[in-house]
PDB file of C-alpha atoms in Angstrom:
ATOM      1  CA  UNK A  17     183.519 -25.811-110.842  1.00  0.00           C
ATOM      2  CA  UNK A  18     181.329 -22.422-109.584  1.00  0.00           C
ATOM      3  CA  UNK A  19     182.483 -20.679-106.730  1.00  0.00           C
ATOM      4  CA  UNK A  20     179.862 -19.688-104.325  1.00  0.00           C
ATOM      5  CA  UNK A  21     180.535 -16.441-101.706  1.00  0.00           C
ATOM      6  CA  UNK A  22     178.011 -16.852 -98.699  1.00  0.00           C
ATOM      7  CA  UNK A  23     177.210 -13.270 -97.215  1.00  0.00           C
ATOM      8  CA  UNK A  24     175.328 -12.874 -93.920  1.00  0.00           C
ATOM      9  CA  UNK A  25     172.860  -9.935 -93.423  1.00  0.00           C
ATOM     10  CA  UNK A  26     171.083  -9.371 -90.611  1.00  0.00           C
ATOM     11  CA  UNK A  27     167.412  -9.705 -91.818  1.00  0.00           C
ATOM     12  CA  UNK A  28     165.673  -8.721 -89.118  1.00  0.00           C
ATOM     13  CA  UNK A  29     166.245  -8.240 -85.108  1.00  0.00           C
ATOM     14  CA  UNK A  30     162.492  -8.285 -82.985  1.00  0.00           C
ATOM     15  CA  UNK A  31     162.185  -7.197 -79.554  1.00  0.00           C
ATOM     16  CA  UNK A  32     160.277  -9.348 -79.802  1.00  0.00           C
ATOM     17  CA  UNK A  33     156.874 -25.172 -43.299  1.00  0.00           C
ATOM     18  CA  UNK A  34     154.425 -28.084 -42.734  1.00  0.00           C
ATOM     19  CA  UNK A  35     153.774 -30.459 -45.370  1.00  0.00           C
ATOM     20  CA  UNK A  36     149.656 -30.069 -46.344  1.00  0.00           C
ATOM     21  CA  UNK A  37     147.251 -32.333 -48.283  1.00  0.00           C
ATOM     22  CA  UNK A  38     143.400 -31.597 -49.527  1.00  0.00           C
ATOM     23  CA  UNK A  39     141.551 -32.612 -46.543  1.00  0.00           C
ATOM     24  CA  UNK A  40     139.677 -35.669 -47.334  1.00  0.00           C
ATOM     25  CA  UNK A  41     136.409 -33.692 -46.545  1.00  0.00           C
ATOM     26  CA  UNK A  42     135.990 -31.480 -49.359  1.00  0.00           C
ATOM     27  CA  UNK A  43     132.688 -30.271 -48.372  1.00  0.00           C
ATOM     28  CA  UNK A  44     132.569 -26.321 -48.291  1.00  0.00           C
ATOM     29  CA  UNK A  45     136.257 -26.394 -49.199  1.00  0.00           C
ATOM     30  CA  UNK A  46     137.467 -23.688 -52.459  1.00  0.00           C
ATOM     31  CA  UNK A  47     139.456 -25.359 -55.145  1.00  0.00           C
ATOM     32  CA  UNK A  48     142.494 -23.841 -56.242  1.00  0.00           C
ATOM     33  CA  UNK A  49     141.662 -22.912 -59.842  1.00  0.00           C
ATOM     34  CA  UNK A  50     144.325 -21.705 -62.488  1.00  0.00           C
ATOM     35  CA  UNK A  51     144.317 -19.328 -65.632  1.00  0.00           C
ATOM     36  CA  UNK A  52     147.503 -18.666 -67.737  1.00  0.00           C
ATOM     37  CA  UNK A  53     147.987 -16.858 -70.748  1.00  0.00           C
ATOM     38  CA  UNK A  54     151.431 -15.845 -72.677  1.00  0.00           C
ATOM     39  CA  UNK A  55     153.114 -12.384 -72.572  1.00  0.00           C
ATOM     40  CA  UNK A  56     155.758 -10.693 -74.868  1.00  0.00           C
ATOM     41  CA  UNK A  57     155.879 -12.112 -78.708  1.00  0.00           C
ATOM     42  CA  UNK A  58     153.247 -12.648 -80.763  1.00  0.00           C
ATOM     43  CA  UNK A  59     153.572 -15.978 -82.404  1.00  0.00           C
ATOM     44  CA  UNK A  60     154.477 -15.192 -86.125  1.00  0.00           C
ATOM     45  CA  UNK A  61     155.601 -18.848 -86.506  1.00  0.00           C
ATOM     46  CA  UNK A  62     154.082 -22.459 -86.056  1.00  0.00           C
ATOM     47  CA  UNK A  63     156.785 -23.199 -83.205  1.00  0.00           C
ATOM     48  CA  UNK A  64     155.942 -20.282 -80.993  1.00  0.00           C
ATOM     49  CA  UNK A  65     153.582 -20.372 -78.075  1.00  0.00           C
ATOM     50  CA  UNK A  66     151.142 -17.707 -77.805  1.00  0.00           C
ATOM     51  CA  UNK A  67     147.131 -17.801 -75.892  1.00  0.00           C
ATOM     52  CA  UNK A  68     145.852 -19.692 -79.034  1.00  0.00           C
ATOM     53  CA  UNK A  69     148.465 -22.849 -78.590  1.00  0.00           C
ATOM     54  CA  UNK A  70     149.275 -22.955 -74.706  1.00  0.00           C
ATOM     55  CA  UNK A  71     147.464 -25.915 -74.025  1.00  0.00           C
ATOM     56  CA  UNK A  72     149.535 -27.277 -70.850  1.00  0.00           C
ATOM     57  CA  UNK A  73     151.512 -25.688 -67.621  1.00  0.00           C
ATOM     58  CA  UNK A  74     153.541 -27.792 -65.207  1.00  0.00           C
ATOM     59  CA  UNK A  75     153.229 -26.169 -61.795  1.00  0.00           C
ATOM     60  CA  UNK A  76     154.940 -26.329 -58.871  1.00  0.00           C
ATOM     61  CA  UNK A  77     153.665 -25.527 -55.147  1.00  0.00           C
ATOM     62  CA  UNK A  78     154.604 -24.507 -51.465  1.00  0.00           C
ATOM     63  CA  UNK A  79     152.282 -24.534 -48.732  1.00  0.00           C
ATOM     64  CA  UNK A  80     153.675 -22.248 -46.062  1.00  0.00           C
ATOM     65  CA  UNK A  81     150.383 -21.930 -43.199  1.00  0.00           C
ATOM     66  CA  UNK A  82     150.943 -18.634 -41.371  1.00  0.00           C
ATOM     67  CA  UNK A  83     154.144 -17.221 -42.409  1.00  0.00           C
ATOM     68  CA  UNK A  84     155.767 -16.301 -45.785  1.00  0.00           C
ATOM     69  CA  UNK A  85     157.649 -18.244 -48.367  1.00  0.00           C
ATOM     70  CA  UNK A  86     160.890 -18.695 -47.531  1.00  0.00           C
ATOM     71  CA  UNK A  87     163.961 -19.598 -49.370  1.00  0.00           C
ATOM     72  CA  UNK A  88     166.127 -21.698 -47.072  1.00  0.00           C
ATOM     73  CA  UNK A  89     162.856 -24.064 -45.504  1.00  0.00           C
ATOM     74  CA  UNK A  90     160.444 -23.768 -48.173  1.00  0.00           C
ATOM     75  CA  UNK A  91     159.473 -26.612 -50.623  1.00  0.00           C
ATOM     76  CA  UNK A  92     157.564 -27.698 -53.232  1.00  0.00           C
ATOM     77  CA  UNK A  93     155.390 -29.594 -50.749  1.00  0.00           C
ATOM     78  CA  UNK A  94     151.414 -29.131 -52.175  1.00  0.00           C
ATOM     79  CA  UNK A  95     152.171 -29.524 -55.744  1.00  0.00           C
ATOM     80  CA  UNK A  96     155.056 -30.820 -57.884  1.00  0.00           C
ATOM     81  CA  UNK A  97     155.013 -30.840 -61.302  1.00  0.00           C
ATOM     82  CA  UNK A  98     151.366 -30.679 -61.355  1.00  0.00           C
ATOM     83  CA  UNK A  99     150.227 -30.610 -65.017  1.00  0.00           C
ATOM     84  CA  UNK A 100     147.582 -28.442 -65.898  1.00  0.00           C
ATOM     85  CA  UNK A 101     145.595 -28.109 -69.055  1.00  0.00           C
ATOM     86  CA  UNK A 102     143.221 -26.502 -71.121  1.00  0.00           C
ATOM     87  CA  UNK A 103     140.517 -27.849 -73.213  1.00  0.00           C
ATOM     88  CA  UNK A 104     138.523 -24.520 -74.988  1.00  0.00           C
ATOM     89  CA  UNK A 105     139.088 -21.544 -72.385  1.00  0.00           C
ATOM     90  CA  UNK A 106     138.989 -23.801 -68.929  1.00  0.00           C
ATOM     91  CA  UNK A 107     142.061 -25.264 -67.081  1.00  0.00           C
ATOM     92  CA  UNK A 108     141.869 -28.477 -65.303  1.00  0.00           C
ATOM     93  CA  UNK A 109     143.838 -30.438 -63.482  1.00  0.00           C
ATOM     94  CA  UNK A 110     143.687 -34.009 -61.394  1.00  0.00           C
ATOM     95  CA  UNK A 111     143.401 -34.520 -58.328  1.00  0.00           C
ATOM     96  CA  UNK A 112     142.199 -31.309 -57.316  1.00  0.00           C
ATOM     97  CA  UNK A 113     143.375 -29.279 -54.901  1.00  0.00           C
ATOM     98  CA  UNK A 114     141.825 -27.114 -52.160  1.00  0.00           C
ATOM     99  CA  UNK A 115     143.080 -24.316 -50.312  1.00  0.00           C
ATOM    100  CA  UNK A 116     143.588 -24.414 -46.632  1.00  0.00           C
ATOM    101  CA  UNK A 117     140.544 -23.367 -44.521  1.00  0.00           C
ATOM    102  CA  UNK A 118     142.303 -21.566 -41.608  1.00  0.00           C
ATOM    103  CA  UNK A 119     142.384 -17.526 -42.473  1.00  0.00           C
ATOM    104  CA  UNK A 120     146.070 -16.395 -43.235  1.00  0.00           C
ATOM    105  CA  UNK A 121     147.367 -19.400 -44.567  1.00  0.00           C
ATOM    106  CA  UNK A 122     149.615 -18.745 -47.622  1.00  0.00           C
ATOM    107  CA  UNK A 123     150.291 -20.827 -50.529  1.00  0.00           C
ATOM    108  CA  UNK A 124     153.352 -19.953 -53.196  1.00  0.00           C
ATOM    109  CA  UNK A 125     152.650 -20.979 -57.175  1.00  0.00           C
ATOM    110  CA  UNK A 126     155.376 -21.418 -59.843  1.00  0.00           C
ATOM    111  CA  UNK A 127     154.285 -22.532 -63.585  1.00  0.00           C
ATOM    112  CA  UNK A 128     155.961 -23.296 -67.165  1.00  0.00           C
ATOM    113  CA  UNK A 129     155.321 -24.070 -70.097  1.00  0.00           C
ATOM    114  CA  UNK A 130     154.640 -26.856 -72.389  1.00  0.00           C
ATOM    115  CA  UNK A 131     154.076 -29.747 -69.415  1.00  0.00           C
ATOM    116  CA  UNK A 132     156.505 -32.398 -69.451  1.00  0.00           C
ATOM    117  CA  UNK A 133     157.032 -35.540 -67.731  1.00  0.00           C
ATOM    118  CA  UNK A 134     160.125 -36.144 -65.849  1.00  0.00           C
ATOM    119  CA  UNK A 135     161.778 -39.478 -67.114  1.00  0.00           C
ATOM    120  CA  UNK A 136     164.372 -40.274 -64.444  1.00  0.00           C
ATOM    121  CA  UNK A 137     166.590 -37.527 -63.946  1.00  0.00           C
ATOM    122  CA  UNK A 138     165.690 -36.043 -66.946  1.00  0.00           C
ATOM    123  CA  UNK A 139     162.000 -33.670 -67.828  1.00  0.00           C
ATOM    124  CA  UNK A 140     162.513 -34.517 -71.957  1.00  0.00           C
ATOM    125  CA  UNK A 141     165.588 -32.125 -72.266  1.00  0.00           C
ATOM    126  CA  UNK A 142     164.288 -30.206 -68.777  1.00  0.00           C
ATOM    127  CA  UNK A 143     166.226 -31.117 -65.795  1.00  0.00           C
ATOM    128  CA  UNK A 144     164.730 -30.243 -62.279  1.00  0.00           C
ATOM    129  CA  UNK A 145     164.899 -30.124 -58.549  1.00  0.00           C
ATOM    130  CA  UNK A 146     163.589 -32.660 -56.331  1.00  0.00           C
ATOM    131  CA  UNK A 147     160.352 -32.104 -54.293  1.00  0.00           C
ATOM    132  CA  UNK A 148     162.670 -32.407 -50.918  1.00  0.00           C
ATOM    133  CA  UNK A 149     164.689 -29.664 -52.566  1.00  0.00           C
ATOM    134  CA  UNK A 150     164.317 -26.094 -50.802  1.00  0.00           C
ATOM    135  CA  UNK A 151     164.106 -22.906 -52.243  1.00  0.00           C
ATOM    136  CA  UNK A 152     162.786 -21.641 -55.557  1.00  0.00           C
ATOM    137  CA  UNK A 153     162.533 -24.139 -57.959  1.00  0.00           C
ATOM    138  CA  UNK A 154     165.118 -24.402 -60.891  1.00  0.00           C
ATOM    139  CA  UNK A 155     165.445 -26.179 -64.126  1.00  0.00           C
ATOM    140  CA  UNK A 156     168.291 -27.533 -66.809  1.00  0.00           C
ATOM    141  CA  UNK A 157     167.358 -27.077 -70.107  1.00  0.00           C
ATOM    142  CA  UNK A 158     168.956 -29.202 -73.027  1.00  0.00           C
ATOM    143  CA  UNK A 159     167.830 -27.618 -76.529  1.00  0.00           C
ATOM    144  CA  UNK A 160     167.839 -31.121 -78.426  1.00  0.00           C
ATOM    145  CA  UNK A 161     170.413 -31.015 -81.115  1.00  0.00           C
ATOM    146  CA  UNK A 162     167.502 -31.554 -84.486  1.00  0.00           C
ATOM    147  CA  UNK A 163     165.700 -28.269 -84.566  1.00  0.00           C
ATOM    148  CA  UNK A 164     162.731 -30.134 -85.857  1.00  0.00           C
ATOM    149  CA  UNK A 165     162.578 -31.766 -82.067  1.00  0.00           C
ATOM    150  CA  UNK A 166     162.792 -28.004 -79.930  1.00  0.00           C
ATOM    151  CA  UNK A 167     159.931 -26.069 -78.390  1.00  0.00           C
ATOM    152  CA  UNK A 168     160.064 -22.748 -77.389  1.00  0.00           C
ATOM    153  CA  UNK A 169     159.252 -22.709 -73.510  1.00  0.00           C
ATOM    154  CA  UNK A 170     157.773 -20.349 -70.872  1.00  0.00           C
ATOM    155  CA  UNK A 171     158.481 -19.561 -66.991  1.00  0.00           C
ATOM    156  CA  UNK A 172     155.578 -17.300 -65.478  1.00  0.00           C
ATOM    157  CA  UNK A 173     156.765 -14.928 -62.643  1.00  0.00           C
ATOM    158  CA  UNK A 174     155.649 -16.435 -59.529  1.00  0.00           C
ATOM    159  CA  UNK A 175     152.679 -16.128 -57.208  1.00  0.00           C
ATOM    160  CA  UNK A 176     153.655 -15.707 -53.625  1.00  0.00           C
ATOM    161  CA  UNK A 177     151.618 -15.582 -50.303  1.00  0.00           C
ATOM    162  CA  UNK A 178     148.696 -16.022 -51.917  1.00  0.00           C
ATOM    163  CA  UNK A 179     146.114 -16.792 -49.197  1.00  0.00           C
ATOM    164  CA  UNK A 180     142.219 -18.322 -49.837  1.00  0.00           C
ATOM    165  CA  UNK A 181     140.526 -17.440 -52.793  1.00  0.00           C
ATOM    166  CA  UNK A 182     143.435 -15.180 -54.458  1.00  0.00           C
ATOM    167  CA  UNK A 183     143.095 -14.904 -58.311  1.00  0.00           C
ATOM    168  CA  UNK A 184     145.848 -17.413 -60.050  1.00  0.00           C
ATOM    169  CA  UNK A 185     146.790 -16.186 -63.251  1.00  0.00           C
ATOM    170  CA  UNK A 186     149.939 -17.121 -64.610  1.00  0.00           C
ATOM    171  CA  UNK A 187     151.689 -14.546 -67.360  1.00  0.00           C
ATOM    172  CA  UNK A 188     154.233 -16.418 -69.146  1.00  0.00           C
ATOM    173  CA  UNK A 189     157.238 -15.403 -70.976  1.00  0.00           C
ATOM    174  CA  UNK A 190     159.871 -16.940 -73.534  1.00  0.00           C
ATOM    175  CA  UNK A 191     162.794 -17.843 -72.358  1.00  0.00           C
ATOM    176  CA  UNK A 192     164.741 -19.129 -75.442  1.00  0.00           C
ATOM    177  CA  UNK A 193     165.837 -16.925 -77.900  1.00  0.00           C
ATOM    178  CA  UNK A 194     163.892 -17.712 -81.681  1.00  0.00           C
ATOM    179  CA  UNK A 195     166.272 -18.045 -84.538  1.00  0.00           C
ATOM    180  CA  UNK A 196     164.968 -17.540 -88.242  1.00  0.00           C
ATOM    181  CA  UNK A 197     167.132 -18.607 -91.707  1.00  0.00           C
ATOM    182  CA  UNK A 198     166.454 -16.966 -94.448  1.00  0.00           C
ATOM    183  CA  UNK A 199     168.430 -17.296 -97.760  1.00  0.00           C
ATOM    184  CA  UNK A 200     168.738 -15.843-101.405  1.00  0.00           C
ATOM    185  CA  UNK A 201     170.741 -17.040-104.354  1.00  0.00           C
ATOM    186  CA  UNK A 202     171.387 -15.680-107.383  1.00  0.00           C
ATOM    187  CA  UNK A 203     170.802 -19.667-108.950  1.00  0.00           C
ATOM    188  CA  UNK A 204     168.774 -22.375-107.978  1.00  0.00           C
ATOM    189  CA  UNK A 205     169.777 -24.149-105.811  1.00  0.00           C
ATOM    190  CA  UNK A 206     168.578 -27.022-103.330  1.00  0.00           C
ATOM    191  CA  UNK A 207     169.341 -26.570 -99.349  1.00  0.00           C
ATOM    192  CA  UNK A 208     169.385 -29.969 -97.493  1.00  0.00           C
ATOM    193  CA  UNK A 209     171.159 -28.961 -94.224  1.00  0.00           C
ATOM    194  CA  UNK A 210     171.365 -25.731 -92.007  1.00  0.00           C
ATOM    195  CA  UNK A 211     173.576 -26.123 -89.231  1.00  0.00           C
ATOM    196  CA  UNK A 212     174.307 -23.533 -86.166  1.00  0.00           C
ATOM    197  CA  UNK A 213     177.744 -24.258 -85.201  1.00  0.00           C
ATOM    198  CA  UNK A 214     179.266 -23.802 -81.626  1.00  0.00           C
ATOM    199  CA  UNK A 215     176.137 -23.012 -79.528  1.00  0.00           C
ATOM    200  CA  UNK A 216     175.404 -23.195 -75.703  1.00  0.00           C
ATOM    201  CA  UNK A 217     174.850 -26.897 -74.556  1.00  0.00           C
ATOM    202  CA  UNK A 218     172.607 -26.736 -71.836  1.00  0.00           C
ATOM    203  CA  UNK A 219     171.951 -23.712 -69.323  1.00  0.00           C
ATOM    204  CA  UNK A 220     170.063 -23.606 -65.985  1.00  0.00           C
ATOM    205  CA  UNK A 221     167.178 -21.288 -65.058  1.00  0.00           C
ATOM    206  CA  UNK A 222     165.509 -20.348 -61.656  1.00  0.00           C
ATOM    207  CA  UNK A 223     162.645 -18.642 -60.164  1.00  0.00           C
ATOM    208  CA  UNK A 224     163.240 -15.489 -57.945  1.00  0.00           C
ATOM    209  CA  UNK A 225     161.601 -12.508 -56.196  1.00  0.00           C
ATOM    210  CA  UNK A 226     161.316 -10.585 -59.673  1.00  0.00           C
ATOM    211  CA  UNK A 227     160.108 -13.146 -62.216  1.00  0.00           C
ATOM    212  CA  UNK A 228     163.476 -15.929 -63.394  1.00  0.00           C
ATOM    213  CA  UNK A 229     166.313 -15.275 -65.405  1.00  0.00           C
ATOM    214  CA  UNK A 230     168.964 -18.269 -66.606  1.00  0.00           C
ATOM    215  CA  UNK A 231     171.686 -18.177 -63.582  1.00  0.00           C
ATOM    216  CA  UNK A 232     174.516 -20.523 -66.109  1.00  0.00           C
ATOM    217  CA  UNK A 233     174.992 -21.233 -69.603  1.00  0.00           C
ATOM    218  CA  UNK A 234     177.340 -23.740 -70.507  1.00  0.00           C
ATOM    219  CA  UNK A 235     179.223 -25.661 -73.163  1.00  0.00           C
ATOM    220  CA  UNK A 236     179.306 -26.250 -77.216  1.00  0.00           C
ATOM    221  CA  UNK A 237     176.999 -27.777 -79.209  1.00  0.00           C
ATOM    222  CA  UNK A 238     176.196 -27.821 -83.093  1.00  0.00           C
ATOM    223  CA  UNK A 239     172.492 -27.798 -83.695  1.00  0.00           C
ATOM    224  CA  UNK A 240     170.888 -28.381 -87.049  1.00  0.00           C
ATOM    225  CA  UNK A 241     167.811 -28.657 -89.767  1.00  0.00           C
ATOM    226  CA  UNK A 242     167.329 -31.840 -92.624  1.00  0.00           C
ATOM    227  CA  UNK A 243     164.733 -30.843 -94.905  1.00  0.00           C
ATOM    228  CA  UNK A 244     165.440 -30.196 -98.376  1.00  0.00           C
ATOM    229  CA  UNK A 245     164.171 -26.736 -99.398  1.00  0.00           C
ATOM    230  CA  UNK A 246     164.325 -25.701-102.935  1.00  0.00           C
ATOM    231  CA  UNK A 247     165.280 -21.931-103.415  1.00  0.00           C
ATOM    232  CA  UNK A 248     164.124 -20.321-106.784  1.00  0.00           C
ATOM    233  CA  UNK A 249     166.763 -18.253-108.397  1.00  0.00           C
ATOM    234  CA  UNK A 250     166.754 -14.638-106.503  1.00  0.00           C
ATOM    235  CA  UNK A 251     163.933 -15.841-104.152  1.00  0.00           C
ATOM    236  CA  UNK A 252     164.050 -15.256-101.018  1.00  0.00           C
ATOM    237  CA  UNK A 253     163.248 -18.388 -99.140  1.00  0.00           C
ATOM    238  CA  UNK A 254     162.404 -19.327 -95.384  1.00  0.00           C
ATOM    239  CA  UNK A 255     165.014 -22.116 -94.044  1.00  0.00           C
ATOM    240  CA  UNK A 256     163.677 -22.684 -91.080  1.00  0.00           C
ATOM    241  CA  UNK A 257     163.937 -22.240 -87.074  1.00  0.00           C
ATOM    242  CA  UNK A 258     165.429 -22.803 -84.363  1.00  0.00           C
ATOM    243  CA  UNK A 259     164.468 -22.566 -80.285  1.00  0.00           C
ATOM    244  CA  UNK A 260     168.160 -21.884 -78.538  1.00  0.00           C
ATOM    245  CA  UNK A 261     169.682 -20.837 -75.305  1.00  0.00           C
ATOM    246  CA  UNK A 262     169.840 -17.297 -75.300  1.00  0.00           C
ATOM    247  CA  UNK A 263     173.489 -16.924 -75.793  1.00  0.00           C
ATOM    248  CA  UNK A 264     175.056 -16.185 -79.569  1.00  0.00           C
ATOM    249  CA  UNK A 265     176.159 -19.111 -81.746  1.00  0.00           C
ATOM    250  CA  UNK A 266     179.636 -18.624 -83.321  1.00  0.00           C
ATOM    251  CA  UNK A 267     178.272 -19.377 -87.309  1.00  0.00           C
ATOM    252  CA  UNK A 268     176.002 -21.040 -89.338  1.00  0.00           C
ATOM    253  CA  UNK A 269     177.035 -23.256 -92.670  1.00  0.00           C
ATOM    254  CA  UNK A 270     174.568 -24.946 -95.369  1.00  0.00           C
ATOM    255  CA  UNK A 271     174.660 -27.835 -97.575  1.00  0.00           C
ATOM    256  CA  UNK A 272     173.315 -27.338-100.942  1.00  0.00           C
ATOM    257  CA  UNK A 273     172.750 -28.795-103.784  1.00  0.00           C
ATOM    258  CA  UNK A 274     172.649 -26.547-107.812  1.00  0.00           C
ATOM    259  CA  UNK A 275     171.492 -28.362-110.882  1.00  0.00           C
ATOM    260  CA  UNK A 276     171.627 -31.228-108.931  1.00  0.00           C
ATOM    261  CA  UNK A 277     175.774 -31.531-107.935  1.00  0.00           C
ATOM    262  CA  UNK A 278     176.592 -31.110-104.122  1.00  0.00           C
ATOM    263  CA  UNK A 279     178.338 -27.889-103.504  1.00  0.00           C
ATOM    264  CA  UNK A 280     181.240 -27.780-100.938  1.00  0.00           C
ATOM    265  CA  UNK A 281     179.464 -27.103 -97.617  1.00  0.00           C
ATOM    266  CA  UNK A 282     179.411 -22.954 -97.089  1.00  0.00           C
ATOM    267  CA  UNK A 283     179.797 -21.436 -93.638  1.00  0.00           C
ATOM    268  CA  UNK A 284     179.809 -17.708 -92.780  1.00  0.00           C
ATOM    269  CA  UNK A 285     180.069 -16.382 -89.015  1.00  0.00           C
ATOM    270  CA  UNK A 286     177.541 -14.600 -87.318  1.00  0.00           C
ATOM    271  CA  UNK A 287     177.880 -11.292 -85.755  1.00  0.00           C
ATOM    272  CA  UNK A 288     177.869 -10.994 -82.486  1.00  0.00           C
ATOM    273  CA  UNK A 289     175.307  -8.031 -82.350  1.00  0.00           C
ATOM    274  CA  UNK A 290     172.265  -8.102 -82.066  1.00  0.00           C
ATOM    275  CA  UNK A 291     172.506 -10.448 -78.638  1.00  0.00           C
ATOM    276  CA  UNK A 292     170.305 -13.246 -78.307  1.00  0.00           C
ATOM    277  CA  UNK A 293     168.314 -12.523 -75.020  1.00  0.00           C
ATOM    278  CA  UNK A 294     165.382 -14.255 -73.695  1.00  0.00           C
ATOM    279  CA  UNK A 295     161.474 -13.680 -75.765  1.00  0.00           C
ATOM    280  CA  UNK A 296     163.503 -12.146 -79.021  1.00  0.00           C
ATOM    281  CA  UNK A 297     163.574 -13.379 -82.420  1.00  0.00           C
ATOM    282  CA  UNK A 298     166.683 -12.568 -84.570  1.00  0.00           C
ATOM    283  CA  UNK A 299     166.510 -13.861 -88.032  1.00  0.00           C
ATOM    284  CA  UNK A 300     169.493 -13.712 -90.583  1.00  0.00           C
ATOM    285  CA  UNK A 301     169.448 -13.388 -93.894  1.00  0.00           C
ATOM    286  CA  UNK A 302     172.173 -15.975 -96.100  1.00  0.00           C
ATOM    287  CA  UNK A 303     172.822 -14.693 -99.497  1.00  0.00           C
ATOM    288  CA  UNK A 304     174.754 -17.154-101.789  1.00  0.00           C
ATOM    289  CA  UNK A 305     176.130 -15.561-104.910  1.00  0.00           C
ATOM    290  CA  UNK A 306     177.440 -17.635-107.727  1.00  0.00           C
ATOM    291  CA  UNK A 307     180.863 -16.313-108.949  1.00  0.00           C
ATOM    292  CA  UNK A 308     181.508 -18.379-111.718  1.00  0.00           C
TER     293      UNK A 308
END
């Protein structure tokens, strides 16, 4: 039977207070009106989020009156999980909300990216605090384990104090780190499975003064891609991607397929350099050589 030697090669790293309600009497009253639009990579790929997809924004709200956001009393108290949307170049949301008449008063904003519905204690693989929770609010994120199922996802550093009629417009960056596969072989061969092996589980991110950064990132957990891509002979070949926590997987292995016989499944380690950080894309290049 062949022998096949799987070599990695980097292919290419890219830097890539008081509770408050709208007053029932709307009349004369300013709407709080939103714009958004994404900041750092440019989306080379159907699965990343740039100003021509972002479509929805979850936000979250503190109404503060007269003094300044705080961390220990403040809460999301004027919106929760508010989802916002665009249709052509104009956000909307429902119900709408107004901002406070008296001079001075001071509402906070937080936003991400896609909108999701919380489903008990669970946002689809997002996680969050509870509107009685005080504080900046914080999520757990759960990359699901079929890469065809991810989405990349975007915080937007936050908008504090902002008092009546203040511009809202949310920047948004990635906050997973975008994984490419590419591969090469010197026969044809048929991939049906790529599989990142020993990846972070679930982490948990936060807003804070500066923007958000992930504040844990915890346990193991294979993640993988079923399609069957055929790879011409000395053709390089796009795999697939991925949307992971931005912490280093241990390897990645592939099941393949030449002249039609399934070959032993191949796994080679990847390097710990470059470091998968938060709005990069690192994609690796798998070259299988047939060593008859």
């Amino acid at each position: 039977m062949p022998k096949y030697l799987l070599i990695l090669s980097l292919l290419l790293p890219l830097a890539t207070g008081c509770e408050r309600e709208a007053d029932d009497d709307t009349a004369g009253q300013q709407p709080v009106v939103f714009t958004a639009h994404t900041g750092g990579e440019d989306a080379t790929r159907a699965g990343v989020i740039d100003d021509s997809n972002l479509s929805s924004i979850g936000v979250f709200a503190c109404y503060t009156g007269q003094s300044s956001w705080s961390e220990s009393t403040s809460k999301s108290n004027f919106m929760y999980n508010q989802p916002v949307n665009k249709t052509g170049d104009i956000w909307t949301y429902t119900p709408v909300k107004y901002w406070p008449n008296t001079e001075g008063d001071k509402l906070s904003f937080f936003a991400y990216a896609p909108h999701a519905e919380k489903v008990g204690s669970q946002l689809r693989t997002y996680g969050y605090n509870s509107s009685d929770a005080t504080g900046y609010p914080s999520f757990r994120y759960e990359p699901p384990v079929d890469a065809t199922k991810q989405t990349d996802l975007l915080f937007a550093t936050p908008l504090m104090n902002r008092t009546k009629g203040s511009e809202l417009s949310f920047t948004m960056g990635h906050v997973l780190t975008h994984v490419l596969f590419k591969v090469k072989s010197t026969s044809a061969i048929s991939v049906t499975k790529v599989q990142v092996n020993s990846g972070t589980h679930y982490g948990d991110i936060k807003f804070n003064t500066s923007g958000y950064s992930w504040t844990s990132l915890t346990g193991n957990q294979s993640f993988y891609k079923t399609a069957t891509v055929a790879v011409p002979a000395n053709t390089l070949t796009d795999l697939g991607e991925f949307f992971l926590l931005p912490s280093n997987a241990k390897s990645v292995s592939l099941t393949f397929s030449e002249g039609g016989i399934e070959q032993p499944v191949t796994t080679v380690a990847l390097p710990a350099s470059p470091v998968w950080e938060m709005n990069k894309t690192v994609a690796y290049t798998l070259n299988i050589e047939n060593k008859t």
